[in-house]
Backbone as ProteinMPNN parsed JSONL, in Angstrom:
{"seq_chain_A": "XXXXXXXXXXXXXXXXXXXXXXXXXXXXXXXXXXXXXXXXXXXXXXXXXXXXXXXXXXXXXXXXXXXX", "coords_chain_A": {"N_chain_A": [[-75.519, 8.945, 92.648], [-77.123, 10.8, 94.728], [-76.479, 13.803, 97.289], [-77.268, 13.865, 99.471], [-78.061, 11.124, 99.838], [-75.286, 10.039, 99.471], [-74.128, 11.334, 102.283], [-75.975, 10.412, 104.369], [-74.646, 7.367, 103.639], [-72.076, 7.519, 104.412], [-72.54, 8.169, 107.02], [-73.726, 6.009, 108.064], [-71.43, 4.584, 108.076], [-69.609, 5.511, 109.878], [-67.757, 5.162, 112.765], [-68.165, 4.793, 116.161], [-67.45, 6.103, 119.401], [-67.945, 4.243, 121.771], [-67.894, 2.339, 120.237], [-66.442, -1.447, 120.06], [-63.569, -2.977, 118.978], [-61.629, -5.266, 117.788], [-57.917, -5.145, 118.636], [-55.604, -6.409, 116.414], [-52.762, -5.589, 116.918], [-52.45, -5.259, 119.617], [-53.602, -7.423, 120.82], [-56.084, -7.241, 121.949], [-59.512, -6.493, 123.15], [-60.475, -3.153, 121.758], [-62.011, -0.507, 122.468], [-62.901, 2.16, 120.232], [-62.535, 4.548, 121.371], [-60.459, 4.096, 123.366], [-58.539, 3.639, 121.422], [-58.097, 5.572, 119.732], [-56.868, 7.382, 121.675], [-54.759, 6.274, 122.358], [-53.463, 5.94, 120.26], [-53.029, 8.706, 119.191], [-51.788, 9.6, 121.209], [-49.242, 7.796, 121.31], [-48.532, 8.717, 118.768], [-48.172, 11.924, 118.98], [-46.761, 12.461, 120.572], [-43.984, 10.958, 120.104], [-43.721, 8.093, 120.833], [-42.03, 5.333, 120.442], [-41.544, 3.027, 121.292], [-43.924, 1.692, 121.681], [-46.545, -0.294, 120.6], [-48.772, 1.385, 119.531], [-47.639, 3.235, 117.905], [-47.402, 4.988, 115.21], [-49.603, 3.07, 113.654], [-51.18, 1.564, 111.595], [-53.862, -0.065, 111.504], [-54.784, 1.721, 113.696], [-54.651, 4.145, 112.498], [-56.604, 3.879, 110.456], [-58.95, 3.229, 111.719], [-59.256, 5.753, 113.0], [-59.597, 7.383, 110.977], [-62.186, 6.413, 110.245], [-63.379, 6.875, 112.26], [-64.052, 9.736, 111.878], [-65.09, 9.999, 109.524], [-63.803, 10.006, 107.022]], "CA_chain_A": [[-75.79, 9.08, 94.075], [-76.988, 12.528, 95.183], [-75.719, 14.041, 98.29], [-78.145, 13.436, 101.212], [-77.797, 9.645, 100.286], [-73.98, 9.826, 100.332], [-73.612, 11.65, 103.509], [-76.081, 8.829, 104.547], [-73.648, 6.186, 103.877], [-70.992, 7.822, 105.706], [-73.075, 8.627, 108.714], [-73.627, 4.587, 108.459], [-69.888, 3.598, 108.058], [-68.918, 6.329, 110.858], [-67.254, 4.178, 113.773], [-68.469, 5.504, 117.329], [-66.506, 6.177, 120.398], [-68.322, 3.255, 122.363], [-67.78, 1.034, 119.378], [-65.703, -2.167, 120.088], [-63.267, -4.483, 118.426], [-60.452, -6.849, 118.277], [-56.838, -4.897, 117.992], [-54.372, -7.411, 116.402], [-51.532, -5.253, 117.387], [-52.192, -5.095, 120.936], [-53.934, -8.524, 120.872], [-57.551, -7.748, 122.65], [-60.469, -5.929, 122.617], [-60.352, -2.02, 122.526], [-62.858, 0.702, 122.047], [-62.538, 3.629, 119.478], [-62.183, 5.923, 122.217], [-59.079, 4.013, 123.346], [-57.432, 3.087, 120.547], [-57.395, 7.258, 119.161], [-55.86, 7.979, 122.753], [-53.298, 5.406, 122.511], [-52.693, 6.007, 118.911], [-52.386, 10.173, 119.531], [-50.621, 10.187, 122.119], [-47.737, 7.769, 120.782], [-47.505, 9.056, 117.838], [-47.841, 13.601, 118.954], [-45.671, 12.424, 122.087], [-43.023, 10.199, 119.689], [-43.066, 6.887, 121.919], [-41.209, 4.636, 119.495], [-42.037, 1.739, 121.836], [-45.33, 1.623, 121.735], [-47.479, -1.043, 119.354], [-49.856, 2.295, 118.773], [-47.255, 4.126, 117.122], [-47.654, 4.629, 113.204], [-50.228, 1.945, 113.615], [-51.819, 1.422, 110.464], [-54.948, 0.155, 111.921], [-54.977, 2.938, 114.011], [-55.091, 5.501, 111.706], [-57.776, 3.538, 109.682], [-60.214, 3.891, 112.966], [-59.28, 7.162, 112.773], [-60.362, 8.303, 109.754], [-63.389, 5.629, 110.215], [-64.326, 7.615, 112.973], [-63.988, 11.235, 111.511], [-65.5, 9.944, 108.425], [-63.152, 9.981, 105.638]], "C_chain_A": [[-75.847, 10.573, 94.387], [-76.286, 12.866, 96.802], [-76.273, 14.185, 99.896], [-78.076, 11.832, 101.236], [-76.122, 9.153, 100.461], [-73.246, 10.013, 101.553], [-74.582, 10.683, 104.137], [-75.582, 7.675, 104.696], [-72.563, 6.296, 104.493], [-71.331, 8.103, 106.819], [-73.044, 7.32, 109.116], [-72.383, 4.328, 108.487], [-69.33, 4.467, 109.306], [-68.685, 5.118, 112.069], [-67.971, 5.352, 114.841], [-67.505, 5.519, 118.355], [-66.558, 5.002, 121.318], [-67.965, 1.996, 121.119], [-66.561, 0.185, 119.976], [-65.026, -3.038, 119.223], [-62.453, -4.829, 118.532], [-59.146, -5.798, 117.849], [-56.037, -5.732, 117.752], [-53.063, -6.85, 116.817], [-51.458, -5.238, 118.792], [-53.082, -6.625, 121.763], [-55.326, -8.979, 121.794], [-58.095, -6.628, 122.304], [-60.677, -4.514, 123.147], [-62.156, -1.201, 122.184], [-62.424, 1.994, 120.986], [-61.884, 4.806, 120.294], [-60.984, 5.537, 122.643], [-57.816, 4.004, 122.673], [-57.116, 5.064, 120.02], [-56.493, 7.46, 120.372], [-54.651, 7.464, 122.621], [-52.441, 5.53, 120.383], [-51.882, 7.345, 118.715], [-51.672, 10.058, 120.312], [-49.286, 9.268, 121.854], [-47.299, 8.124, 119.547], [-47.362, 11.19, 117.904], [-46.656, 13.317, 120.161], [-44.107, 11.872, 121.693], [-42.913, 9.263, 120.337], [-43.223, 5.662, 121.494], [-41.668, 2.851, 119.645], [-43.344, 1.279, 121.984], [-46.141, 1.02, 120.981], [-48.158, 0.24, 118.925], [-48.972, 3.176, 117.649], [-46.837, 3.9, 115.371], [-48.274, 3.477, 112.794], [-50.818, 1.854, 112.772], [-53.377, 1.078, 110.691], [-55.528, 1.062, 112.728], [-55.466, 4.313, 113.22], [-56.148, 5.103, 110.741], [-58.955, 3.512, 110.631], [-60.046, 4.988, 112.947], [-59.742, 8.013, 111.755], [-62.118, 7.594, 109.579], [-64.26, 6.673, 111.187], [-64.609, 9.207, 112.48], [-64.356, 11.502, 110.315], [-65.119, 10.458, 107.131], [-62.729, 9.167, 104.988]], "O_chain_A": [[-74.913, 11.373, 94.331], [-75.585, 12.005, 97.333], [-75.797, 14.494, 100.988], [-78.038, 11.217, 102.302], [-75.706, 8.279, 101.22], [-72.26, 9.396, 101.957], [-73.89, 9.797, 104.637], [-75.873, 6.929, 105.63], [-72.034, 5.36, 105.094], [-70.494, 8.308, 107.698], [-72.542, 7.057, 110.209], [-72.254, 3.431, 109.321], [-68.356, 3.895, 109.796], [-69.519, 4.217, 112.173], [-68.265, 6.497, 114.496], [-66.548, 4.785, 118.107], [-65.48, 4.594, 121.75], [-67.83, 0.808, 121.413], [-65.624, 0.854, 120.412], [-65.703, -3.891, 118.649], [-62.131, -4.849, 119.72], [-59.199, -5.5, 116.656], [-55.45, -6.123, 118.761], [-52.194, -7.68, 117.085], [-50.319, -5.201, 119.257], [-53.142, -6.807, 122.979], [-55.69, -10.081, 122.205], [-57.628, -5.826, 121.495], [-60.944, -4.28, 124.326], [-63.166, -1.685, 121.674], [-61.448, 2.685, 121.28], [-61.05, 5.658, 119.988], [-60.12, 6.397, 122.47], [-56.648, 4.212, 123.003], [-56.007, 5.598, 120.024], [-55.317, 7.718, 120.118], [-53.603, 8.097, 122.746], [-51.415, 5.276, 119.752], [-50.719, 7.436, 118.322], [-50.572, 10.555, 120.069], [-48.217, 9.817, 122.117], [-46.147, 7.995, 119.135], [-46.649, 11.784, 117.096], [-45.783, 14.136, 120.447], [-43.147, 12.083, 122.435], [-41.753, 9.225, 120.747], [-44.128, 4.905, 121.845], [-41.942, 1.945, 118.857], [-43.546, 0.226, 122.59], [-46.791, 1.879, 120.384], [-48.173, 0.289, 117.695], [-49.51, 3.715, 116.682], [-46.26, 3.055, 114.686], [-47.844, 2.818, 111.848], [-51.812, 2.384, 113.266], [-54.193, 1.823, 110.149], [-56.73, 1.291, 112.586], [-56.357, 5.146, 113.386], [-56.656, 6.046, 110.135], [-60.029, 3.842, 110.13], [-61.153, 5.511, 112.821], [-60.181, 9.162, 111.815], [-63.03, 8.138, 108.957], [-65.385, 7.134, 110.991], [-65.626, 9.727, 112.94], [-64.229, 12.607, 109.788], [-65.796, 11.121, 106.345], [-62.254, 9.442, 103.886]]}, "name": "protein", "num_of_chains": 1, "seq": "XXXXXXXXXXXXXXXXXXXXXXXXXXXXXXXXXXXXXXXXXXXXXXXXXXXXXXXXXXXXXXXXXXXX"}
């Protein structure tokens, strides 16, 4: 695979900010753009109580979106 068709396939797997889908931890349907807010801010803020914090699917939209 050379390297204009791999950054290709990561431009396709990149999540968008408008993208939608199902969070099982918070039990409905968010957006990318919400779920980073609610994931940053409980876990740079520490707020222990929070389903977003050290969310595992969280941080896998997160790197989905920032393409890694």
């Amino acid at each position: 695979m050379n390297m204009s068709s791999a950054t290709s396939a990561i431009a396709a797997y990149k999540k968008k900010l408008g993208q939608s889908f199902h969070c099982k931890f918070l039990y409905r349907t968010v957006t990318v753009s919400e779920c980073l807010d609610d994931y940053v801010n409980a876990n740079a803020l520490n707020i222990k109580n929070s389903p977003c914090f050290k969310c595992a699917h969280g941080l896998k939209v997160r790197g989905e979106f920032s393409g890694i």
